[in-house]
Structures are given as structure tokens and as C-alpha cells.
GROMACS .gro file of C-alpha atoms in nm:
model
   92
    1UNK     CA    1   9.775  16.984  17.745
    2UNK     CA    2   9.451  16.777  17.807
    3UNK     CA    3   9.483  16.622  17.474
    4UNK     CA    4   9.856  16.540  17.588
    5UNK     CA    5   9.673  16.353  17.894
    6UNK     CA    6   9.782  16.605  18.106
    7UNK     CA    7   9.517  16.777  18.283
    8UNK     CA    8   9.573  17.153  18.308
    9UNK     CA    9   9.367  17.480  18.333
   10UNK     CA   10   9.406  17.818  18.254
   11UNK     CA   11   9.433  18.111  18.515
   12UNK     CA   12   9.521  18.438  18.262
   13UNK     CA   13   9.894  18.392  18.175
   14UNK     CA   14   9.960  18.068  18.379
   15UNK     CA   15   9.847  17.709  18.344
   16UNK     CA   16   9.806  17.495  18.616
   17UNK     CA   17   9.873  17.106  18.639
   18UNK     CA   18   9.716  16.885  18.892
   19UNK     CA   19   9.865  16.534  18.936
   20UNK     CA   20  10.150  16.573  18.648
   21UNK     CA   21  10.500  16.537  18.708
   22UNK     CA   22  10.757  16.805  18.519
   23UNK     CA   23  10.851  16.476  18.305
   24UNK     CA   24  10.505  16.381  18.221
   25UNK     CA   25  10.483  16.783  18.137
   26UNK     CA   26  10.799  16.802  17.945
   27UNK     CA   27  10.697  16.533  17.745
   28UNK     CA   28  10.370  16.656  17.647
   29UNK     CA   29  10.510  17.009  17.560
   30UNK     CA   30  10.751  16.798  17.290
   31UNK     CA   31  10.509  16.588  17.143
   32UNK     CA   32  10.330  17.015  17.130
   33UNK     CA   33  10.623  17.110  16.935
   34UNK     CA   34  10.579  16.828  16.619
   35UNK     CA   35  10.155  16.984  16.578
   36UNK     CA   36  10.105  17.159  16.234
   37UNK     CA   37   9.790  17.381  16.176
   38UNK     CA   38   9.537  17.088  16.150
   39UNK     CA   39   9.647  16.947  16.467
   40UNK     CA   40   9.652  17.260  16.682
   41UNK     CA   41   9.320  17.312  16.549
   42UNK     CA   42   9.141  16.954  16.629
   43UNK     CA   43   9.372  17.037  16.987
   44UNK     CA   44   9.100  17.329  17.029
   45UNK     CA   45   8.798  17.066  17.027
   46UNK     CA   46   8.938  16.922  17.390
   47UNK     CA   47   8.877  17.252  17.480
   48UNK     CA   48   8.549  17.339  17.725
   49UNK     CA   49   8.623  17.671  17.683
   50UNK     CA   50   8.452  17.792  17.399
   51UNK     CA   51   8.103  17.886  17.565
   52UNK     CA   52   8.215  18.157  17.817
   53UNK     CA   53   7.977  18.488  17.651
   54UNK     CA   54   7.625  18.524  17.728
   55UNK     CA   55   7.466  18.371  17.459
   56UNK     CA   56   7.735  18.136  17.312
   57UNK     CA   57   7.515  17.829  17.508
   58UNK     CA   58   7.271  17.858  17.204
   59UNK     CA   59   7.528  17.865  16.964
   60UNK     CA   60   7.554  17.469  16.785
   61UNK     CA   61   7.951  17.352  16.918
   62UNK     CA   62   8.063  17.306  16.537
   63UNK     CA   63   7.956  17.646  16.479
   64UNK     CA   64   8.139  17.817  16.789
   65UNK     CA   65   8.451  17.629  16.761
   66UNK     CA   66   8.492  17.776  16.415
   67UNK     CA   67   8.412  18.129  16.525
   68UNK     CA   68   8.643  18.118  16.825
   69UNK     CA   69   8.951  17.949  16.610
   70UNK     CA   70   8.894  18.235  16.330
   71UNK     CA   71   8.876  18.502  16.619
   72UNK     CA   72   9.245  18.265  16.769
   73UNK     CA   73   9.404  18.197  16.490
   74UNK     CA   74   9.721  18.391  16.529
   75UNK     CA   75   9.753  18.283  16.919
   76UNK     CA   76   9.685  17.908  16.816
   77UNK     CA   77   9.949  17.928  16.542
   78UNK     CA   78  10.187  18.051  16.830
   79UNK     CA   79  10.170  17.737  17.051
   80UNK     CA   80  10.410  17.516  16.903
   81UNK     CA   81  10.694  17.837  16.956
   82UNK     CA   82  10.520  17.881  17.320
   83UNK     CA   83  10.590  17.520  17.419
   84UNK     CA   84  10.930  17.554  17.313
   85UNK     CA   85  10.977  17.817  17.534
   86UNK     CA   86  10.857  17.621  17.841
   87UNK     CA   87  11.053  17.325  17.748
   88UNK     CA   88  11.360  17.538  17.687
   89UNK     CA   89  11.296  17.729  18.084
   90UNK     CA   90  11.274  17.307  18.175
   91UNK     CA   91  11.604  17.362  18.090
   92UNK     CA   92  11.783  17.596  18.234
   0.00000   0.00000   0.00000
């Protein structure tokens, strides 16, 4: 969502939005839907996420952003279906 210009963080299963409207939302989750796997994966770089274990602040960035998207892969490759499931509860 950051990389949408939406700013959002994660709490477990939910994502909050601060200062977003549903539209501005909506919108973001359907330009989500068009990524393919090269765009999810530079979509992980806006991330500030990657650094959370004990020793991961030694680690070069590069370096941990490729172990965390090889550890992700499966969940990353799931966002595009994910987003259409929030646009499609937009819905309804």
C-alpha cells in the first residue's frame, strides 16, 4: 500500500490506513491487482520491515531483502488474489 501512496501498517491479519479514504484505498488495491512477480517483489523494497530478528541490523539491506522474499515467496505471490478479495468485500 505505501508504494500505492497510501500509508498503511500491519497489525497481524489487519492493515491499518491513516488519512486514506476507501476510494483512495480501492484504487490502490486495483492498480495491486495488474503487479506480476517483478513488481510485487521491488513492492517489498518500500517495506521497513525486513530487520525485525536480533541480528538482521548487521545484515547489508540487499542481502536481507533477498532472504526474506525467498523465505515470502508464496505469501507475496498471493497479494494480487488478496487485493481482489478486499476490493471485491468494497463491494458488497
Amino acid at each position: 500500500m505505501r508504494k500505492e501512496q497510501v500509508k498503511a501498517q500491519a497489525h497481524d491479519l489487519v492493515i491499518s490506513t491513516a488519512d486514506a479514504s476507501l476510494d483512495q484505498i480501492a484504487a490502490a488495491l486495483d492498480r495491486i491487482l495488474c503487479y506480476g512477480p517483478t513488481d510485487l517483489e521491488n513492492s517489498c523494497l518500500w517495506s521497513d520491515d525486513f530487520a525485525n530478528a536480533k541480528y538482521d541490523r548487521l545484515i547489508p539491506r540487499p542481502l536481507l531483502h533477498r532472504l526474506w522474499m525467498r523465505r515470502n515467496r508464496q505469501a507475496i505471490t498471493d497479494v494480487p488474489a488478496i487485493a481482489a478479495d478486499l476490493l471485491e468485500s468494497f463491494a458488497t
